Each structure stands twice: as C-alpha cells, then as structure tokens.
PDB file of C-alpha atoms in Angstrom:
ATOM      1  CA  MET A   1      21.551  95.604  91.490  1.00 74.00           C
ATOM      2  CA  SER A   2      21.833  96.566  87.741  1.00 83.00           C
ATOM      3  CA  PRO A   3      24.746  99.064  86.504  1.00 80.00           C
ATOM      4  CA  GLY A   4      21.907 101.388  85.668  1.00 83.00           C
ATOM      5  CA  ARG A   5      20.810 101.555  88.866  1.00 89.00           C
ATOM      6  CA  ARG A   6      23.822 102.121  90.522  1.00 89.00           C
ATOM      7  CA  TYR A   7      24.760 105.230  87.754  1.00 89.00           C
ATOM      8  CA  GLY A   8      21.260 106.996  88.667  1.00 91.00           C
ATOM      9  CA  ILE A   9      22.021 106.159  92.949  1.00 92.00           C
ATOM     10  CA  ALA A  10      25.426 107.817  92.122  1.00 92.00           C
ATOM     11  CA  LEU A  11      24.334 110.521  90.493  1.00 93.00           C
ATOM     12  CA  GLY A  12      21.592 111.443  93.315  1.00 94.00           C
ATOM     13  CA  LEU A  13      24.201 111.207  95.953  1.00 94.00           C
ATOM     14  CA  LEU A  14      26.625 113.650  94.079  1.00 94.00           C
ATOM     15  CA  ALA A  15      23.943 116.111  93.698  1.00 94.00           C
ATOM     16  CA  GLY A  16      21.908 115.576  97.351  1.00 95.00           C
ATOM     17  CA  ALA A  17      25.297 115.649  98.608  1.00 95.00           C
ATOM     18  CA  GLY A  18      26.488 119.288  96.594  1.00 95.00           C
ATOM     19  CA  ALA A  19      23.211 120.751  97.135  1.00 96.00           C
ATOM     20  CA  ALA A  20      22.751 120.239 100.630  1.00 96.00           C
ATOM     21  CA  ALA A  21      26.426 121.485 101.628  1.00 96.00           C
ATOM     22  CA  LEU A  22      25.936 124.354 100.063  1.00 95.00           C
ATOM     23  CA  GLY A  23      22.372 124.955 101.641  1.00 96.00           C
ATOM     24  CA  ALA A  24      24.646 124.556 105.262  1.00 95.00           C
ATOM     25  CA  LEU A  25      27.448 126.605 104.028  1.00 95.00           C
ATOM     26  CA  SER A  26      25.010 129.848 103.452  1.00 95.00           C
ATOM     27  CA  GLN A  27      23.298 129.169 107.122  1.00 95.00           C
ATOM     28  CA  VAL A  28      25.121 131.001 109.560  1.00 91.00           C
ATOM     29  CA  TRP A  29      27.550 128.840 111.857  1.00 89.00           C
ATOM     30  CA  VAL A  30      28.671 131.333 114.734  1.00 86.00           C
ATOM     31  CA  ARG A  31      27.678 134.212 116.287  1.00 85.00           C
ATOM     32  CA  ALA A  32      29.857 136.530 117.622  1.00 80.00           C
ATOM     33  CA  THR A  33      28.981 138.560 120.053  1.00 82.00           C
ATOM     34  CA  VAL A  34      30.896 141.674 122.281  1.00 77.00           C
ATOM     35  CA  GLY A  35      30.175 144.800 124.282  1.00 68.00           C
ATOM     36  CA  GLY A  36      27.689 144.216 127.317  1.00 62.00           C
ATOM     37  CA  ALA A  37      27.756 145.811 130.701  1.00 63.00           C
ATOM     38  CA  ASP A  38      28.277 150.160 129.671  1.00 64.00           C
ATOM     39  CA  LEU A  39      29.571 148.950 125.798  1.00 64.00           C
ATOM     40  CA  PRO A  40      26.983 148.963 123.350  1.00 68.00           C
ATOM     41  CA  THR A  41      26.459 145.170 122.033  1.00 75.00           C
ATOM     42  CA  LEU A  42      27.497 143.915 118.339  1.00 77.00           C
ATOM     43  CA  THR A  43      26.454 140.758 117.108  1.00 80.00           C
ATOM     44  CA  GLU A  44      27.987 139.065 113.993  1.00 80.00           C
ATOM     45  CA  GLU A  45      27.105 136.115 112.415  1.00 86.00           C
ATOM     46  CA  LEU A  46      29.428 134.117 110.500  1.00 85.00           C
ATOM     47  CA  THR A  47      28.164 131.613 107.880  1.00 90.00           C
ATOM     48  CA  GLY A  48      29.993 128.792 106.431  1.00 91.00           C
ATOM     49  CA  ARG A  49      30.767 130.149 103.441  1.00 92.00           C
ATOM     50  CA  ALA A  50      32.968 133.328 105.325  1.00 87.00           C
ATOM     51  CA  LEU A  51      34.808 130.414 108.112  1.00 88.00           C
ATOM     52  CA  VAL A  52      35.377 127.536 105.978  1.00 91.00           C
ATOM     53  CA  PRO A  53      35.664 128.653 102.037  1.00 91.00           C
ATOM     54  CA  ALA A  54      37.381 125.772 100.847  1.00 91.00           C
ATOM     55  CA  ALA A  55      34.427 123.383 101.650  1.00 93.00           C
ATOM     56  CA  VAL A  56      32.439 125.989  99.327  1.00 94.00           C
ATOM     57  CA  GLY A  57      34.571 125.004  96.038  1.00 93.00           C
ATOM     58  CA  GLY A  58      34.163 121.350  97.048  1.00 94.00           C
ATOM     59  CA  ALA A  59      30.050 121.582  96.936  1.00 95.00           C
ATOM     60  CA  VAL A  60      30.503 123.074  93.986  1.00 95.00           C
ATOM     61  CA  LEU A  61      32.680 120.898  92.153  1.00 94.00           C
ATOM     62  CA  LEU A  62      30.229 117.829  93.352  1.00 94.00           C
ATOM     63  CA  LEU A  63      27.203 119.682  91.743  1.00 94.00           C
ATOM     64  CA  ALA A  64      29.310 120.230  88.359  1.00 93.00           C
ATOM     65  CA  GLY A  65      30.661 116.825  88.417  1.00 92.00           C
ATOM     66  CA  VAL A  66      27.176 114.955  88.018  1.00 92.00           C
ATOM     67  CA  ALA A  67      27.393 116.329  84.772  1.00 92.00           C
ATOM     68  CA  GLY A  68      31.143 115.521  84.671  1.00 92.00           C
ATOM     69  CA  ILE A  69      30.046 111.662  84.901  1.00 93.00           C
ATOM     70  CA  VAL A  70      27.163 111.501  83.162  1.00 91.00           C
ATOM     71  CA  ALA A  71      29.455 113.132  79.991  1.00 90.00           C
ATOM     72  CA  THR A  72      32.547 110.853  80.212  1.00 89.00           C
ATOM     73  CA  ARG A  73      33.163 107.318  79.700  1.00 86.00           C
ATOM     74  CA  GLY A  74      36.180 104.947  80.212  1.00 88.00           C
ATOM     75  CA  LEU A  75      39.415 106.759  81.734  1.00 90.00           C
ATOM     76  CA  GLY A  76      37.562 110.246  81.269  1.00 90.00           C
ATOM     77  CA  ARG A  77      34.871 109.196  83.439  1.00 92.00           C
ATOM     78  CA  ARG A  78      37.726 107.583  86.336  1.00 93.00           C
ATOM     79  CA  ILE A  79      39.354 111.077  86.243  1.00 94.00           C
ATOM     80  CA  VAL A  80      36.340 112.955  86.717  1.00 94.00           C
ATOM     81  CA  ALA A  81      35.752 110.561  89.608  1.00 94.00           C
ATOM     82  CA  MET A  82      38.912 110.716  91.059  1.00 96.00           C
ATOM     83  CA  LEU A  83      38.334 114.443  91.139  1.00 95.00           C
ATOM     84  CA  LEU A  84      35.123 114.295  92.999  1.00 95.00           C
ATOM     85  CA  LEU A  85      36.409 111.966  95.436  1.00 95.00           C
ATOM     86  CA  LEU A  86      39.486 114.291  95.630  1.00 96.00           C
ATOM     87  CA  ALA A  87      37.042 117.414  96.309  1.00 95.00           C
ATOM     88  CA  ALA A  88      34.660 115.175  99.042  1.00 96.00           C
ATOM     89  CA  VAL A  89      37.319 114.212 101.079  1.00 96.00           C
ATOM     90  CA  GLY A  90      38.516 117.652 101.212  1.00 95.00           C
ATOM     91  CA  MET A  91      35.500 118.978 101.872  1.00 95.00           C
ATOM     92  CA  GLY A  92      34.362 116.596 104.726  1.00 95.00           C
ATOM     93  CA  VAL A  93      38.338 117.321 106.317  1.00 95.00           C
ATOM     94  CA  SER A  94      37.764 120.942 106.112  1.00 93.00           C
ATOM     95  CA  ALA A  95      33.930 120.895 108.089  1.00 93.00           C
ATOM     96  CA  ALA A  96      35.590 118.484 110.480  1.00 92.00           C
ATOM     97  CA  HIS A  97      38.932 120.227 111.262  1.00 90.00           C
ATOM     98  CA  PHE A  98      36.555 123.756 112.216  1.00 88.00           C
ATOM     99  CA  GLY A  99      33.971 121.613 113.836  1.00 87.00           C
ATOM    100  CA  LEU A 100      36.400 119.705 116.235  1.00 86.00           C
ATOM    101  CA  GLY A 101      38.084 122.725 116.803  1.00 81.00           C
ATOM    102  CA  LEU A 102      35.621 124.916 117.820  1.00 73.00           C
ATOM    103  CA  PRO A 103      35.991 127.828 119.741  1.00 67.00           C
ATOM    104  CA  GLU A 104      38.782 128.467 118.566  1.00 72.00           C
ATOM    105  CA  SER A 105      38.663 127.691 115.272  1.00 67.00           C
ATOM    106  CA  ALA A 106      35.969 130.383 114.658  1.00 73.00           C
ATOM    107  CA  ARG A 107      37.497 133.152 117.249  1.00 75.00           C
ATOM    108  CA  ASP A 108      39.899 134.281 114.785  1.00 70.00           C
ATOM    109  CA  GLU A 109      37.384 135.047 111.598  1.00 71.00           C
ATOM    110  CA  ALA A 110      35.029 136.532 114.660  1.00 74.00           C
ATOM    111  CA  ILE A 111      37.907 138.663 116.237  1.00 73.00           C
ATOM    112  CA  ALA A 112      38.498 140.288 112.347  1.00 72.00           C
ATOM    113  CA  ALA A 113      35.217 140.960 111.759  1.00 71.00           C
ATOM    114  CA  THR A 114      34.122 142.622 115.175  1.00 70.00           C
ATOM    115  CA  GLY A 115      37.657 144.404 115.627  1.00 70.00           C
ATOM    116  CA  PHE A 116      37.616 143.064 119.370  1.00 70.00           C
ATOM    117  CA  GLU A 117      39.726 140.849 120.971  1.00 69.00           C
ATOM    118  CA  ARG A 118      37.340 139.557 123.753  1.00 75.00           C
ATOM    119  CA  VAL A 119      34.234 138.084 122.307  1.00 77.00           C
ATOM    120  CA  VAL A 120      31.379 135.582 122.866  1.00 78.00           C
ATOM    121  CA  LEU A 121      31.071 132.937 120.666  1.00 80.00           C
ATOM    122  CA  VAL A 122      27.891 130.957 119.821  1.00 81.00           C
ATOM    123  CA  ALA A 123      28.076 127.773 117.469  1.00 83.00           C
ATOM    124  CA  ASN A 124      26.042 125.557 116.142  1.00 87.00           C
ATOM    125  CA  ALA A 125      26.616 122.098 114.147  1.00 90.00           C
ATOM    126  CA  TRP A 126      25.826 123.051 110.223  1.00 93.00           C
ATOM    127  CA  TRP A 127      29.613 121.273 109.711  1.00 93.00           C
ATOM    128  CA  VAL A 128      28.153 118.243 110.939  1.00 95.00           C
ATOM    129  CA  VAL A 129      25.976 118.336 107.748  1.00 96.00           C
ATOM    130  CA  VAL A 130      28.278 119.037 105.480  1.00 96.00           C
ATOM    131  CA  ALA A 131      30.829 116.489 106.774  1.00 96.00           C
ATOM    132  CA  LEU A 132      27.880 114.166 106.260  1.00 97.00           C
ATOM    133  CA  ALA A 133      27.506 114.995 102.903  1.00 96.00           C
ATOM    134  CA  ALA A 134      30.856 114.898 101.936  1.00 96.00           C
ATOM    135  CA  LEU A 135      30.629 111.211 103.506  1.00 96.00           C
ATOM    136  CA  LEU A 136      28.188 110.407 100.763  1.00 95.00           C
ATOM    137  CA  ALA A 137      29.436 111.637  97.819  1.00 96.00           C
ATOM    138  CA  ALA A 138      32.823 110.121  98.506  1.00 96.00           C
ATOM    139  CA  GLY A 139      30.854 106.506  98.610  1.00 95.00           C
ATOM    140  CA  ALA A 140      29.282 108.058  95.069  1.00 94.00           C
ATOM    141  CA  ALA A 141      32.470 109.398  93.235  1.00 94.00           C
ATOM    142  CA  LEU A 142      34.106 105.890  94.792  1.00 94.00           C
ATOM    143  CA  ALA A 143      31.657 103.952  92.892  1.00 93.00           C
ATOM    144  CA  ALA A 144      32.136 105.826  89.713  1.00 92.00           C
ATOM    145  CA  LEU A 145      35.586 105.591  90.346  1.00 91.00           C
ATOM    146  CA  LEU A 146      35.660 101.455  90.666  1.00 92.00           C
ATOM    147  CA  GLY A 147      32.566 100.711  88.404  1.00 88.00           C
ATOM    148  CA  GLY A 148      31.864 103.348  86.627  1.00 83.00           C
ATOM    149  CA  GLN A 149      33.265 101.748  83.085  1.00 86.00           C
ATOM    150  CA  HIS A 150      29.382  99.867  82.876  1.00 85.00           C
ATOM    151  CA  TRP A 151      27.655 102.334  83.846  1.00 85.00           C
ATOM    152  CA  PRO A 152      25.258 103.545  80.670  1.00 84.00           C
ATOM    153  CA  VAL A 153      27.381 106.115  78.629  1.00 82.00           C
ATOM    154  CA  LEU A 154      25.470 108.934  76.857  1.00 74.00           C
ATOM    155  CA  GLY A 155      24.157 108.414  73.188  1.00 62.00           C
ATOM    156  CA  GLY A 156      25.612 104.921  74.004  1.00 51.00           C
ATOM    157  CA  ARG A 157      22.258 103.501  72.165  1.00 52.00           C
ATOM    158  CA  TYR A 158      23.360 105.163  69.075  1.00 47.00           C
ATOM    159  CA  GLU A 159      26.872 104.541  68.307  1.00 50.00           C
ATOM    160  CA  ARG A 160      27.644 102.349  65.412  1.00 53.00           C
ATOM    161  CA  GLY A 161      28.647  98.615  66.170  1.00 50.00           C
ATOM    162  CA  PRO A 162      31.625  96.690  66.155  1.00 50.00           C
ATOM    163  CA  ASP A 163      31.311  95.627  62.306  1.00 47.00           C
ATOM    164  CA  ALA A 164      30.458  99.260  61.478  1.00 44.00           C
ATOM    165  CA  MET A 165      33.924 100.572  62.967  1.00 47.00           C
ATOM    166  CA  SER A 166      35.387  97.664  61.310  1.00 47.00           C
ATOM    167  CA  GLY A 167      34.011  98.894  57.445  1.00 45.00           C
ATOM    168  CA  ARG A 168      31.941  95.072  57.769  1.00 47.00           C
ATOM    169  CA  SER A 169      28.774  94.898  56.476  1.00 42.00           C
ATOM    170  CA  ALA A 170      25.859  93.100  58.867  1.00 43.00           C
ATOM    171  CA  THR A 171      24.613  89.699  56.363  1.00 44.00           C
ATOM    172  CA  PRO A 172      20.877  90.944  55.662  1.00 47.00           C
ATOM    173  CA  THR A 173      18.347  89.521  56.798  1.00 58.00           C
ATOM    174  CA  GLU A 174      14.559  89.446  56.110  1.00 69.00           C
ATOM    175  CA  MET A 175      12.227  91.902  58.203  1.00 70.00           C
ATOM    176  CA  THR A 176       8.849  93.179  58.198  1.00 77.00           C
ATOM    177  CA  PRO A 177       7.743  96.407  58.182  1.00 76.00           C
ATOM    178  CA  SER A 178       6.852  96.258  62.245  1.00 77.00           C
ATOM    179  CA  GLN A 179      10.268  94.528  63.187  1.00 80.00           C
ATOM    180  CA  ALA A 180      11.490  97.597  61.455  1.00 76.00           C
ATOM    181  CA  TRP A 181       9.708  99.634  63.462  1.00 79.00           C
ATOM    182  CA  ASP A 182      10.694  97.515  66.557  1.00 79.00           C
ATOM    183  CA  ALA A 183      14.272  98.209  66.287  1.00 79.00           C
ATOM    184  CA  LEU A 184      13.877 101.499  65.474  1.00 77.00           C
ATOM    185  CA  ASP A 185      12.088 102.013  68.816  1.00 77.00           C
ATOM    186  CA  ARG A 186      15.315 100.056  70.565  1.00 80.00           C
ATOM    187  CA  GLY A 187      17.279 102.809  68.645  1.00 75.00           C
ATOM    188  CA  GLU A 188      18.855 100.488  65.973  1.00 79.00           C
ATOM    189  CA  ASP A 189      19.246 101.031  62.290  1.00 75.00           C
ATOM    190  CA  PRO A 190      16.850  98.478  60.703  1.00 71.00           C
ATOM    191  CA  THR A 191      18.722  99.234  57.190  1.00 71.00           C
ATOM    192  CA  THR A 192      22.312  98.278  58.264  1.00 66.00           C
ATOM    193  CA  ALA A 193      21.021  94.861  59.288  1.00 56.00           C
ATOM    194  CA  ALA A 194      18.053  93.579  57.909  1.00 48.00           C
ATOM    195  CA  GLU A 195      16.170  93.660  54.223  1.00 50.00           C
ATOM    196  CA  VAL A 196      12.475  94.824  54.882  1.00 47.00           C
ATOM    197  CA  THR A 197       9.612  92.784  53.639  1.00 52.00           C
ATOM    198  CA  GLU A 198       6.358  93.582  52.205  1.00 48.00           C
TER     199      GLU A 198
END
C-alpha cells in the first residue's frame, strides 16, 4: 500500500473515530428511576458526556488531530501522533472502565442527579462504541507515529529542491512550450531547470 493511501486511511479513521465517539457520548447511557408505590416517579437521563467527561476531551482532540497531522511533518508530526495515541488510549480506558464497572460506576452520578439513595438504573452499551472508536483511532495514531514521515506534507510539491536550497542553479536544458506547460501542471517551475525554446 502506498504512503499516500495509508495517509488517507489514517486521516479518515481519526476523523471517523472522533465523530463516532462524540456522537455516542451525546446519547443517553443510563436512565435512573426513583419513586414508585406511594411516591411520584422521577426519571433522570445521564449522557456519556456527564458520565465520562474525559472521553469527550479525547474525542475532540482526535478531530483536531486530523488538522495537526495534515499541517505538520517530521518531528512535529510524530509529536502530534503521540498526543493522539495518548488521547485515544485515555478515551478507550475511561469508556471501558465505566462500562465494565456498571452499574456501580453510574450509581454515584445518578444519586447526585436525583437526590435519592435508592435508584433503579437501566444502562445501555454506548460505551462500547466509544471503546471501539478509541481502538481504531489508536491504530491510526500508531501508524502516523511509525510511518508518518513518509506521508505527503502540506505544500510539499511546491518546495524548493536541494539545488535551490544550497544556492546552486540547475543546468538549463531546452524545453518546448508544451513541455513547459506539463512541468507547470506537475507543480514545477520550468524556468529554474530549463530554457524554453520556440
């Protein structure tokens, strides 16, 4: 697989994982019900944002990291990839810790929201979506960390070559007008490397 394709897949995974995690975190994860019998029934709905706030920060960081990967190169890209890997792991661990600890992990939040000690909790599996999104994002961030230096960079095709950076001029060669236009289409400056002939 070419570096350009790996680059596109990694960016897509980061963006998709961040969006999926934010979507899942905005859903109702737990319904806490109190009352019944002679008391009025009160139901409180708790979203993932309220129950696992650390995962929200991780999901936002994953979305922002897409721009970070695109805009950086070399060491900067590795630093961004490391931050994204840590964000993905933190998001996944916090979601899994909540889900595997149900129902006790939601009881304190439900008691604080309702004001009653005896609550009936009904939970769903949105935390699994966040954990899976974190796993995909971690894979993409790891790929960026290990192979991101070979991926395309923003504006890389318009950079000056090594001859221009060292102050040496390329040896001019003759070029027809159609070849000059082809060079421009490729993002090259034909005047630095060739003389255009009629």
